[in-house]
Coordinates of C-alpha atoms in Angstrom, one line a residue:
X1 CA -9.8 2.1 49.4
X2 CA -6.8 0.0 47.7
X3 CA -3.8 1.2 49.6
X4 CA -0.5 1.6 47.4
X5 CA 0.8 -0.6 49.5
X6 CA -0.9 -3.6 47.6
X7 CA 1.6 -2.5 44.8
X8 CA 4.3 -4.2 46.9
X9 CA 2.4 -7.5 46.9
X10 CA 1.5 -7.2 42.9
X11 CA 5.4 -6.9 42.5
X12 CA 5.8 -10.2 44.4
X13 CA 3.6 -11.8 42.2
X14 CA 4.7 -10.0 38.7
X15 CA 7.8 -12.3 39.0
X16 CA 7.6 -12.7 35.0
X17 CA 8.4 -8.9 35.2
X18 CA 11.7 -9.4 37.1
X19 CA 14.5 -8.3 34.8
X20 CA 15.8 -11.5 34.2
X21 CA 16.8 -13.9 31.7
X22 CA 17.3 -17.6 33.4
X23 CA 13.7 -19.5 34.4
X24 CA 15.5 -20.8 38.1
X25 CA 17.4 -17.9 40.2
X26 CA 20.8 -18.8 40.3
X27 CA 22.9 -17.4 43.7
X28 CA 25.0 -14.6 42.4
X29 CA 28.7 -15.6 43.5
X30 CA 29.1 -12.2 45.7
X31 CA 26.8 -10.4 47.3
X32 CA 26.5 -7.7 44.7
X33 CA 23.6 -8.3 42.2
X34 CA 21.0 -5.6 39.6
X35 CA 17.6 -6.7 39.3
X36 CA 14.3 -4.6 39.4
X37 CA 10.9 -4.8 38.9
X38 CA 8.5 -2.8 37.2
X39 CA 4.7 -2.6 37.4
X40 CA 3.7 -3.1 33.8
X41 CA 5.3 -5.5 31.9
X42 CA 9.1 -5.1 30.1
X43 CA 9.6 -4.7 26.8
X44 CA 11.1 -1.8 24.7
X45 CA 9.6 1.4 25.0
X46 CA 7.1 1.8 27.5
X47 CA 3.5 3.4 26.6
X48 CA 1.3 5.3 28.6
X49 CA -1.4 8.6 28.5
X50 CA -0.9 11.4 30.4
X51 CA -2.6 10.8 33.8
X52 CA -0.8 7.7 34.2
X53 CA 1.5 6.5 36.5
X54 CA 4.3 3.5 36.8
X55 CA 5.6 1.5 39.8
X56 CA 9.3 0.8 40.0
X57 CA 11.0 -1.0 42.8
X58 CA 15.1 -1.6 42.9
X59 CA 15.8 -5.0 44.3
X60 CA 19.6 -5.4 43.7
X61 CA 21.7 -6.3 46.6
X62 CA 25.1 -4.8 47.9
X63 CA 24.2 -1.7 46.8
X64 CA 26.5 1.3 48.1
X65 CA 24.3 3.8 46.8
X66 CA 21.1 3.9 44.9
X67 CA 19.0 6.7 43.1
X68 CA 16.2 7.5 40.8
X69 CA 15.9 10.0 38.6
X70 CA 13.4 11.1 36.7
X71 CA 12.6 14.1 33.9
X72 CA 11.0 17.0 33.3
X73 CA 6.8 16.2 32.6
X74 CA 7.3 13.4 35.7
X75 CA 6.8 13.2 39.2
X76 CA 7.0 11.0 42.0
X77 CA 4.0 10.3 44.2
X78 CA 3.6 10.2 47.5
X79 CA 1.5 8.5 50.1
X80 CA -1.4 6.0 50.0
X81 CA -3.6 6.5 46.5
X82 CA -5.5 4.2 44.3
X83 CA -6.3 4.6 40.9
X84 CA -9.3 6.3 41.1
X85 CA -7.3 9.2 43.2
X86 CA -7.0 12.2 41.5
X87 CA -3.3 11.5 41.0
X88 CA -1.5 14.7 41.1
X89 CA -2.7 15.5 44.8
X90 CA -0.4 13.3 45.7
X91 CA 2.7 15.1 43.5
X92 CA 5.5 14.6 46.4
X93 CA 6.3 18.2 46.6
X94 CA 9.7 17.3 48.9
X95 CA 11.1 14.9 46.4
X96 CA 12.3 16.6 42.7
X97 CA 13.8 15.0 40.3
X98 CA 16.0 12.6 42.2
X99 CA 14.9 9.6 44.6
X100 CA 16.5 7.4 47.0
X101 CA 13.5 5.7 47.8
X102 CA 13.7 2.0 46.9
X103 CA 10.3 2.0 45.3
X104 CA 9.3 4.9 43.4
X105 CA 5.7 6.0 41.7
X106 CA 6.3 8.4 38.7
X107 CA 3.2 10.3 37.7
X108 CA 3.5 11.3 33.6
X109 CA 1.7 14.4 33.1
X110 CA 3.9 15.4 29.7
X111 CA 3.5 14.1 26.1
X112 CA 6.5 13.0 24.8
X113 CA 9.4 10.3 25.6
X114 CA 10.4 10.5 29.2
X115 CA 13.1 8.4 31.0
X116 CA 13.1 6.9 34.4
X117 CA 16.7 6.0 35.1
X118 CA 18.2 4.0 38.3
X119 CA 21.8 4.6 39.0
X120 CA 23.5 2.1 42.0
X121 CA 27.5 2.2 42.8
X122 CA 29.2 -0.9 44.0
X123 CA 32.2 -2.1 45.5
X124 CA 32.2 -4.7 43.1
X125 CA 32.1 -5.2 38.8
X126 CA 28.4 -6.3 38.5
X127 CA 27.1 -7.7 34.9
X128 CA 23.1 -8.0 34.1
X129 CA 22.4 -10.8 31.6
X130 CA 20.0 -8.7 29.7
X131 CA 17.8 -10.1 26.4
X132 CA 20.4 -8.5 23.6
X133 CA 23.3 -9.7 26.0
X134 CA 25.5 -9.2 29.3
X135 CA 25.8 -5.5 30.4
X136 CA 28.1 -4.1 32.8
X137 CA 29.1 -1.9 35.5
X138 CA 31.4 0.9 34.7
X139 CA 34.2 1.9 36.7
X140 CA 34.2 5.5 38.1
X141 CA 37.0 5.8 40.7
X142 CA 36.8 2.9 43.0
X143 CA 33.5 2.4 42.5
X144 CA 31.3 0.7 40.1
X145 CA 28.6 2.6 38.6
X146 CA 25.3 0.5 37.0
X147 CA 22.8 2.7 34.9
X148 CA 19.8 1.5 33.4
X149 CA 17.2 3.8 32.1
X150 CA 13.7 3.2 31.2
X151 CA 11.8 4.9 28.3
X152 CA 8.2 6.1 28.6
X153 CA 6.3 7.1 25.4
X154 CA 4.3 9.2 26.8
X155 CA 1.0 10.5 25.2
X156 CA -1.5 12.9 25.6
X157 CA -5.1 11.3 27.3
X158 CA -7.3 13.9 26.2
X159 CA -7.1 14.1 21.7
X160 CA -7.7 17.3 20.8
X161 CA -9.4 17.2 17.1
X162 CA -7.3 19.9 14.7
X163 CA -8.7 20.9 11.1
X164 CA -9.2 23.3 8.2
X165 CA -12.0 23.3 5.6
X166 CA -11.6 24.6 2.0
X167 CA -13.5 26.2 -0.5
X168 CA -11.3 25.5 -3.9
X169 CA -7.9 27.1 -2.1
X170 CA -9.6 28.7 -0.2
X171 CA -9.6 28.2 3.2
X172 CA -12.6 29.3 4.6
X173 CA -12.1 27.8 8.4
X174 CA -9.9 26.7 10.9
X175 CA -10.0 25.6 14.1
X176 CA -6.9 24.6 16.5
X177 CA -6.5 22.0 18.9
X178 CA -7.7 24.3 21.7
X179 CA -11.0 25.6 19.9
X180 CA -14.0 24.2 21.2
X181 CA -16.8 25.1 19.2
X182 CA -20.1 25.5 21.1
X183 CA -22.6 23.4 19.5
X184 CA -25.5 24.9 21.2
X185 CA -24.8 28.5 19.9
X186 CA -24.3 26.9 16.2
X187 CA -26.8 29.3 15.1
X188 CA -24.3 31.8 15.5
X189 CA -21.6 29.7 13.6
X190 CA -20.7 31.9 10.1
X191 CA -22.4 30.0 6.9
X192 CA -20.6 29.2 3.4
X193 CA -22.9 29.1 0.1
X194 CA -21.8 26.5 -1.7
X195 CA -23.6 25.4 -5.2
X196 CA -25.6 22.4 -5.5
X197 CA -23.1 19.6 -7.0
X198 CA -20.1 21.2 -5.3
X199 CA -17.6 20.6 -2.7
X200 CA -15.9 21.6 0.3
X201 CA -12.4 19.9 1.1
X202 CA -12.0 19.0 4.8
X203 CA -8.2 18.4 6.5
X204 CA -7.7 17.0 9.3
X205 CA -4.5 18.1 11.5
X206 CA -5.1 16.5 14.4
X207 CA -1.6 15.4 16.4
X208 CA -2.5 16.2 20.2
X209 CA -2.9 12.8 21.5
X210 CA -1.4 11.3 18.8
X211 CA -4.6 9.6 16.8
X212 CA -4.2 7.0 14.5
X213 CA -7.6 6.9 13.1
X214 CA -10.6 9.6 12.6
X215 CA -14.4 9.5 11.1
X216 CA -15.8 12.7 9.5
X217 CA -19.4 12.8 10.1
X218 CA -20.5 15.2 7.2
X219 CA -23.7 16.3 6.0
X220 CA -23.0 15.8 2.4
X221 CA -21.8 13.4 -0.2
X222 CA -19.8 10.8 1.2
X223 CA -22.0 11.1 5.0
X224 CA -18.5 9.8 6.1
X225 CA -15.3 9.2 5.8
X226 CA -12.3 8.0 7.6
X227 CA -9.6 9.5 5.5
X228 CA -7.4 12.5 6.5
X229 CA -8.5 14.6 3.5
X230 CA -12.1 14.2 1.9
X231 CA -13.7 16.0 -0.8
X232 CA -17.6 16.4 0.4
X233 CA -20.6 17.6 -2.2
X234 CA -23.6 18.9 -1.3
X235 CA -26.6 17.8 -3.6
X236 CA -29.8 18.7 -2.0
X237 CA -30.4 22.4 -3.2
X238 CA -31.9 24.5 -0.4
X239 CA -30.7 23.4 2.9
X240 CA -29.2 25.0 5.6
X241 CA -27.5 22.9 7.7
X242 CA -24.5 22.4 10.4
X243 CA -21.8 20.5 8.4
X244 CA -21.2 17.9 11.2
X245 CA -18.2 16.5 13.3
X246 CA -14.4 15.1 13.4
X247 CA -14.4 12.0 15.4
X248 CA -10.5 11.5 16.4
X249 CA -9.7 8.1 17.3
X250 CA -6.6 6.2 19.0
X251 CA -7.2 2.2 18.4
X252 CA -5.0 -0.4 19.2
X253 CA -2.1 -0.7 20.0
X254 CA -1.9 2.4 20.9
X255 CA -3.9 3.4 24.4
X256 CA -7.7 3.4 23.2
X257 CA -9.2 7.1 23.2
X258 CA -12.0 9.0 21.3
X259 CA -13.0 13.0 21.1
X260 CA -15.4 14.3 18.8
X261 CA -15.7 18.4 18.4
X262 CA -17.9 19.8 16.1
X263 CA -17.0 21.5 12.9
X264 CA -18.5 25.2 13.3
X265 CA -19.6 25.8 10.2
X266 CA -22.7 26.3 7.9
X267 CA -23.4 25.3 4.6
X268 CA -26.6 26.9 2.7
X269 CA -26.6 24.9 -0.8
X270 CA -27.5 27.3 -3.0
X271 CA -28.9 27.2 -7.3
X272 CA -25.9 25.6 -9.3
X273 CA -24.4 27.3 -12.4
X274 CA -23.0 24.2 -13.4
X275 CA -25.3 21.9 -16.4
X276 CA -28.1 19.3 -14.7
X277 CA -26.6 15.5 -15.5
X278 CA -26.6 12.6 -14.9
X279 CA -23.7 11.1 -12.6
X280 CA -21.5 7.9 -13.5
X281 CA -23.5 4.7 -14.6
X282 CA -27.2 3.6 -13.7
X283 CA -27.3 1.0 -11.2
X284 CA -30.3 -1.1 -10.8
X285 CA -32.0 -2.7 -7.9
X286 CA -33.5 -5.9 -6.3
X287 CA -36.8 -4.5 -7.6
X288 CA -35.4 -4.0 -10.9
X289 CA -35.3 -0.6 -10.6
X290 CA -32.9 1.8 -13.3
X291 CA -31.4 4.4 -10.4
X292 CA -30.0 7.5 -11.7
X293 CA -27.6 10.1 -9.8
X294 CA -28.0 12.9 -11.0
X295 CA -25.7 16.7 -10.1
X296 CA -28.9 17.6 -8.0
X297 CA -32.3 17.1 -6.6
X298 CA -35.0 15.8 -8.5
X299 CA -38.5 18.1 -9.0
X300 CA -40.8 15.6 -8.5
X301 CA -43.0 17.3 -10.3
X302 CA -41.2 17.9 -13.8
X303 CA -41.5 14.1 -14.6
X304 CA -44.7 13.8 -15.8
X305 CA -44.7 12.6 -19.4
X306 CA -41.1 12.2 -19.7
X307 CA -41.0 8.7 -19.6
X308 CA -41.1 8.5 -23.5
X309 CA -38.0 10.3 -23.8
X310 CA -36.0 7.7 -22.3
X311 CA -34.9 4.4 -24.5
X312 CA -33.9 1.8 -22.9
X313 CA -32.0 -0.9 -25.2
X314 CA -31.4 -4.5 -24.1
X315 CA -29.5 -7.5 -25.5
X316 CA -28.9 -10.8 -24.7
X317 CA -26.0 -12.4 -26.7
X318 CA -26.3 -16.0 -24.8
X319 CA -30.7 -15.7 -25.8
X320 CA -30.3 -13.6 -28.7
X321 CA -32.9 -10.9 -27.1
X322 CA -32.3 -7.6 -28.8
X323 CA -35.0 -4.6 -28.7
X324 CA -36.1 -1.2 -26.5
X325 CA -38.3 -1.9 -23.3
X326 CA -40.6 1.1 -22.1
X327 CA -40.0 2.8 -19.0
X328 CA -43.2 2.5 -17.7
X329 CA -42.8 4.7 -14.6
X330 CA -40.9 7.9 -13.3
X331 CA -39.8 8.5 -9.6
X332 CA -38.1 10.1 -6.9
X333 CA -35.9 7.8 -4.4
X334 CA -37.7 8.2 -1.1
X335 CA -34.4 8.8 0.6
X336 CA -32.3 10.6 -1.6
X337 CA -33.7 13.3 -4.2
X338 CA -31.2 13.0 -6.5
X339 CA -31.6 9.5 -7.3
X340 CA -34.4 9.6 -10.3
X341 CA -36.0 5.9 -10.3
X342 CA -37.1 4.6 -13.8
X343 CA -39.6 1.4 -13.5
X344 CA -39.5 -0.7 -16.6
X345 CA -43.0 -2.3 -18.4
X346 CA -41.0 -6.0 -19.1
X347 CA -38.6 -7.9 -16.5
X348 CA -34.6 -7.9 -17.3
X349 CA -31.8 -10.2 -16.3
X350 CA -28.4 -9.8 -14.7
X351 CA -27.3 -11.3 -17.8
X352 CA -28.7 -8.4 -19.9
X353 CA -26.6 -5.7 -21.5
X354 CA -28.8 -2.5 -20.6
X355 CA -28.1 0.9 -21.9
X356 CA -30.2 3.7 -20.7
X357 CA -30.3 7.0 -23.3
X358 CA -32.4 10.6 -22.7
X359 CA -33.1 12.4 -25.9
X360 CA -34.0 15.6 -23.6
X361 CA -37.0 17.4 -22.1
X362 CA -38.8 19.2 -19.0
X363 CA -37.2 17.2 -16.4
X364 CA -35.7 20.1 -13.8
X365 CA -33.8 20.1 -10.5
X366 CA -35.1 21.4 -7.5
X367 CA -32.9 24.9 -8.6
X368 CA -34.9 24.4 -11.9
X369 CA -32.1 23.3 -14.2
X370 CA -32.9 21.1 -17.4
X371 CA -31.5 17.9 -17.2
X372 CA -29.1 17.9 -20.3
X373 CA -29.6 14.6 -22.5
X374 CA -27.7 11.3 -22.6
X375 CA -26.7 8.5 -24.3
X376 CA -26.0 5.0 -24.3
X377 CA -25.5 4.7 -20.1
X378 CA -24.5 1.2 -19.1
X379 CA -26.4 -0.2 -16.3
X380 CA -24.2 -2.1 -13.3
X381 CA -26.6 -5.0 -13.0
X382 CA -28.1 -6.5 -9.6
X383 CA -26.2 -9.4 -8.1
X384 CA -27.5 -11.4 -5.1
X385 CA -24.9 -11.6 -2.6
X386 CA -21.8 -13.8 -3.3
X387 CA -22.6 -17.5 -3.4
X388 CA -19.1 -17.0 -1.0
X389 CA -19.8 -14.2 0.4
X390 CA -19.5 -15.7 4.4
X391 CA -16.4 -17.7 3.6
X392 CA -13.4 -15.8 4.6
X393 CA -11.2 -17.8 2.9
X394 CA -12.5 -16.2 -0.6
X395 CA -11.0 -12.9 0.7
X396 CA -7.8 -14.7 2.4
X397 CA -8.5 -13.1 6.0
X398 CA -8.0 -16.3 8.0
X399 CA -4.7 -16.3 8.9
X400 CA -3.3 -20.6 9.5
X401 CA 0.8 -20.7 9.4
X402 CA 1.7 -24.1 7.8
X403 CA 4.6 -23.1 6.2
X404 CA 3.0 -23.0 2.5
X405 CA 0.0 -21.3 1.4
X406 CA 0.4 -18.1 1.7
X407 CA -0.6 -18.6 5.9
X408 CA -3.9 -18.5 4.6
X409 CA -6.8 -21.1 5.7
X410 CA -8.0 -23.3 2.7
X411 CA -4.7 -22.5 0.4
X412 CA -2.1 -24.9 -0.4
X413 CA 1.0 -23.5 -2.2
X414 CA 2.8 -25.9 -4.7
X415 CA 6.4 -24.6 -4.2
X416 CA 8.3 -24.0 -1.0
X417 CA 9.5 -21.6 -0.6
X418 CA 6.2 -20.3 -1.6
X419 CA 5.8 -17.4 -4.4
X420 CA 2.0 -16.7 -2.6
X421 CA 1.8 -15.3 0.6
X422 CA -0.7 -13.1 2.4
X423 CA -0.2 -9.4 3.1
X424 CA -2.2 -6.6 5.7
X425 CA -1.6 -4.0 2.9
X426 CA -3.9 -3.0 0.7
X427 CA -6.8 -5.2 0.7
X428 CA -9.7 -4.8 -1.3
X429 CA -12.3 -6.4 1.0
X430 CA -11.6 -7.2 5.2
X431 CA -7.7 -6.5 6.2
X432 CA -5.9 -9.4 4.4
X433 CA -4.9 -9.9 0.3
X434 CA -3.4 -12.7 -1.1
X435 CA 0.2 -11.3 -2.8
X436 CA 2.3 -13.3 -5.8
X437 CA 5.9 -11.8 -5.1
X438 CA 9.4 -13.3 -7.0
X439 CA 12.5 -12.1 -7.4
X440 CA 13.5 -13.0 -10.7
X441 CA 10.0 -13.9 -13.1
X442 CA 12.3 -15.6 -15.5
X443 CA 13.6 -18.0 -13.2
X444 CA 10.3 -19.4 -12.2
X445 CA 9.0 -22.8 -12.6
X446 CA 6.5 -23.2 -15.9
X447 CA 3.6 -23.9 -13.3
X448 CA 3.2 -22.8 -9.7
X449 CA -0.4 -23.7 -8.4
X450 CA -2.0 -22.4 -5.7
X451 CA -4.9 -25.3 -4.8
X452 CA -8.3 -23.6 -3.1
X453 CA -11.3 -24.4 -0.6
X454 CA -12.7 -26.7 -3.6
X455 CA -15.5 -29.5 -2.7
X456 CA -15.3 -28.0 1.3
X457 CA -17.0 -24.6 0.2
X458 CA -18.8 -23.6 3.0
X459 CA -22.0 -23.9 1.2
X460 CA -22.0 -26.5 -1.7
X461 CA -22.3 -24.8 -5.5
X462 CA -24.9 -26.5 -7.2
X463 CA -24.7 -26.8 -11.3
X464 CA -26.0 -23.4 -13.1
X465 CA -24.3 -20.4 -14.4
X466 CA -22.0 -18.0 -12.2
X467 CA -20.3 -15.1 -12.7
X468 CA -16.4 -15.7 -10.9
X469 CA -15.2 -11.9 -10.2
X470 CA -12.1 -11.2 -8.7
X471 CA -10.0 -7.8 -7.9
X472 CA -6.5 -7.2 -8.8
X473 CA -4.3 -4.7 -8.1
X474 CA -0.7 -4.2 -9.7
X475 CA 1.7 -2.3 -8.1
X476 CA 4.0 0.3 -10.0
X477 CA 7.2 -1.6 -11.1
X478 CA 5.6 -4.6 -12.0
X479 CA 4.8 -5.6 -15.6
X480 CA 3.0 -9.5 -15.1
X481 CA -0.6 -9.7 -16.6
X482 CA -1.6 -12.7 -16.7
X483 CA -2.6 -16.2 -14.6
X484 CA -5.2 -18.8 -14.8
X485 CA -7.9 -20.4 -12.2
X486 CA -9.7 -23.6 -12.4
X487 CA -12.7 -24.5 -12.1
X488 CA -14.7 -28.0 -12.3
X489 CA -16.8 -29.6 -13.4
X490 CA -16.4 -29.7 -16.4
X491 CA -13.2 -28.6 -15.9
X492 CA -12.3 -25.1 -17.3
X493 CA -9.2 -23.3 -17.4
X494 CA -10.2 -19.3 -17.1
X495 CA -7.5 -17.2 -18.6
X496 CA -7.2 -13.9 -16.5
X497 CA -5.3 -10.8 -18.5
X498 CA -5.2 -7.6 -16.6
X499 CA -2.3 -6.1 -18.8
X500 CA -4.7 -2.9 -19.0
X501 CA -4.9 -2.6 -15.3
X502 CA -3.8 1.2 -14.1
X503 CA -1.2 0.4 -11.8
X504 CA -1.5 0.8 -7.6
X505 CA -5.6 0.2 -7.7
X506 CA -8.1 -2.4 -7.4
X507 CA -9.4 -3.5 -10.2
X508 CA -12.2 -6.3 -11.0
X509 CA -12.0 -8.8 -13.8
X510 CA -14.9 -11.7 -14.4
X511 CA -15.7 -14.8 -16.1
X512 CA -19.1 -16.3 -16.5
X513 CA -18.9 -20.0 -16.7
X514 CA -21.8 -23.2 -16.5
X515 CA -20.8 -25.8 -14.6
X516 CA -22.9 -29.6 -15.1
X517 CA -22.8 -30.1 -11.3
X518 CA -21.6 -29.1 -7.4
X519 CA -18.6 -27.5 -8.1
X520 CA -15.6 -29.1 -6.1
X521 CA -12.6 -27.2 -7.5
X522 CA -10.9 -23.5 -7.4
X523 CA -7.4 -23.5 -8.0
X524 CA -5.0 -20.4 -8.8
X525 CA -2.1 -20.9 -11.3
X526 CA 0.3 -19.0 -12.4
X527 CA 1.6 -20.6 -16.0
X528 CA 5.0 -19.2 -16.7
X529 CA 4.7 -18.8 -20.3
X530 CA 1.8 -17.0 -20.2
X531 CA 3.6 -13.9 -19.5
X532 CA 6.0 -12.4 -22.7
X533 CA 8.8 -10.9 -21.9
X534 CA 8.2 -10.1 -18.3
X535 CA 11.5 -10.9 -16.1
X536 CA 13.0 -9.4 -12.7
X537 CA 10.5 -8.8 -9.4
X538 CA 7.3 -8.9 -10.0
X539 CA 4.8 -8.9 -7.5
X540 CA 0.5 -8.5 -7.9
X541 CA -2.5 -9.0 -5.0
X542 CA -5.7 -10.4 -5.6
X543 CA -8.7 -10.6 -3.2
X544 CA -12.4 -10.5 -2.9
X545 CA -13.0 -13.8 -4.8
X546 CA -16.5 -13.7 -5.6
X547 CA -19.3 -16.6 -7.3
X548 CA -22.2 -14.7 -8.5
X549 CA -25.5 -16.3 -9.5
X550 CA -26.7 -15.5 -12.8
X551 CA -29.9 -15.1 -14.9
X552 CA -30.2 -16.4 -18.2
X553 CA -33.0 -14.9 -20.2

């Protein structure tokens, strides 16, 4: 077993912890001196769980007296232990809150922020050369009196997942940091009807152990979610089923934990009052495929013959194709029910303008609702992945400090300082975003170019047509609209207006462009004059750069 002896030895070697400033020790001129060592290394505020413990040893010489203290939530250890000792058997039950022991142990067993403080008289003024400057002794009486206190964060080992679920405002459950729900009784656990198509709103209050990230595991639509508040609807009409978990999370920096508890409920999905439609656009598929959402499961067996009610229109402006193709096919996504699948009797292009229309007819849910008709649905088309997709310098998440560039690999910024710089907040894809930020717009040179990867793509671009999409997002305050990329060969200017952007979101904007050969250029420019009338701070992100192949017809 490692005796806490060993602790003394670590200390020896943990020189780089030793409270001082200078790299050579330099003889104090009298025999009086501070200087301490810790067992973890000095900084600000200290952090550790519950269950922990720090080391502390007072080295200063010429010492009159010395103490520890320590407060409430702490406790000093006694004895040999190691870390795999159940550490508060060895609580020193003869020693409070005060110490004279050189070294000390102090157990945390208390959330919160705890001090350890060491307080030594002298017979003489001593000064400790600390980081933000010289700090001294202060005379009490005849004697000099040296404080220094260090400050433990101190949090909670175990998380303890807190959280309420809603019905509209109603709150239909809640369960406290001390509730643990018995999943193997769930069949015990009270049950909610809930319509097909609608939702339950789940909180999370979790604070014990102090998370800073969470998943919800749900058995509904989104399956997950990491966000403290997520609205969750339930499609598939019928089902009984345990609603799922809250997994709480503490990631770096702070102390790495994870709980999950289960969230004691039921939710039996019951016949909808609501119309049977179809949900946001059609999206197609590698296959070619025309997926539709719709507000509930599909009857699988209500589509037969219904494929003449559907018109699909396509148009190609680039070919000139313009006329209906048949849906040759009805279907049921294998792994989803309210996905209804429509095949198509000719082959489309990602180039196509495709909108799907439903004059009406027998199609039903599984809670036997007619599916109301439609018209005029735009289909999001099928792109193979981004010809860029691998190359993190498209979405500005390899970080390179030169000084211009934004500190982003593959970037060069015209202007120093430079108006482009990368920011952690609010990305659209990964954890970094390139961000345009000035002070005063109308003092800005007429060009300020930000040059790209170009010819060093990771993968060369041969000649053909691409699609260039790229996300924006605006924050409130800011008026700018506008800036240009370029692109070669030939060489093409793109002109990029997202003056009808909603402010604080994402947003993507796209060009199609030919190119006659490899493509060895992708700059970013913002042209000065290109923006009426907008003066003072302005500051925009993109990110997500994307080169998507495309299909001409």
């Amino acid at each position: 077993m490692k005796k806490i002896e060993l602790l003394i030895g670590c200390f020896i070697l943990l020189l780089s912890t030793a409270c001082q400033d200078d790299d050579e020790y330099v003889a104090p001129d009298t025999l009086s001196d501070i200087s301490w060592y810790t067992s973890i290394h000095p900084g600000g505020l200290y952090v550790k769980t519950t269950g922990q413990y720090i080391s502390f040893m007072d080295t200063s010489q010429g010492a009159l007296t010395h103490e520890w203290s320590i407060d409430e939530g702490t406790h000093f250890l006694k004895g040999q232990f190691s870390s795999n000792d159940s550490l508060p058997l060895f609580i020193d039950p003869d020693v409070q809150k005060l110490s004279d022991k050189e070294t000390v142990h102090v157990l945390f067993t208390e959330e919160g922020e705890k001090r350890v403080c060491l307080k030594n008289t002298f017979s003489e003024k001593v000064v400790f050369q600390s980081e933000e400057g010289p700090v001294e002794s202060v005379k009490e009486g005849d004697l000099w009196v040296f404080t220094r206190c260090f400050e433990v964060d101190v949090i909670q080992d175990k998380l303890q997942p807190s959280f309420k679920v809603y019905k509209g405002e109603e709150e239909i459950l809640s369960v406290s940091e001390d509730d643990m729900p018995d999943l193997s009784n769930s069949e015990i656990w009270p049950i909610i009807n809930v319509e097909v198509n609608t939702s339950l709103k789940f909180v999370d209050l979790t604070t014990v152990g102090r998370p800073n990230a969470r998943t919800w595991n749900i058995s509904g639509t989104p399956g997950s979610s990491n966000d403290s508040i997520v609205e969750v609807t339930f499609l598939k009409y019928g089902t009984l089923t345990n609603v799922g978990s809250l997994v709480s999370q503490r990631i770096d920096p702070l102390p790495v934990g994870t709980t999950s508890k289960p969230i004691p409920l039921r939710v039996n999905v019951i016949a909808s009052s609501a119309p049977y439609e179809i949900l946001g656009n059609v999206m197609e598929s590698e296959d070619e495929l025309l997926s539709l959402q719709l507000t509930g499961g599909v009857m699988a067996s209500s589509l037969a013959g219904e494929n003449v009610n559907f018109t699909v229109h396509v148009s190609n402006s680039v070919s000139g194709f313009e006329q209906d193709i048949a849906v040759e096919s009805l279907g049921v996504r294998s792994d989803n029910d309210t996905f209804l699948e429509l095949r198509l009797a000719e082959p489309i292009y990602n180039t196509d303008k495709i909108l799907v229309s439903y004059i009406g007819g027998n199609i039903k849910s599984t809670d036997e609702r007619i599916l109301q008709p439609f018209t005029e649905k735009a289909v999001s088309p099928y792109f193979e992945e981004s010809l860029v997709g691998n190359d993190p310098r498209f979405s500005f998440e390899t970080e390179e400090n030169r000084g211009n560039g934004g500190n982003t690999a593959g970037w060069w910024s015209q202007h120093k300082p430079s108006f482009w710089s990368t920011d952690e907040i609010a990305a659209a894809a990964g954890s970094r975003t390139m961000r345009y930020e000035v002070d005063a717009y109308e003092n800005v040179p007429g060009k300020s170019n930000l040059w790209g990867p170009g010819d060093s793509f990771t993968s060369p671009i041969p000649a053909g047509s691409y699609r260039i999409a790229m996300k924006f997002y605006r924050p409130s305050g800011s008026t700018v609209y506008a800036l240009r990329t370029i692109v070669n060969p030939p060489w093409t200017v793109l002109q990029w207006n997202f003056d009808d952007i909603p402010n604080d979101e994402w947003v993507t904007y796209y060009h199609d462009i030919t190119t006659d050969g490899p493509m060895d250029k992708f700059d970013i420019q913002m042209e000065a004059a290109d923006n009426v009338a907008v003066n003072g701070p302005q500051t925009f992100y993109i990110d997500d750069i994307q080169i998507l192949a495309l299909e001409p017809r």
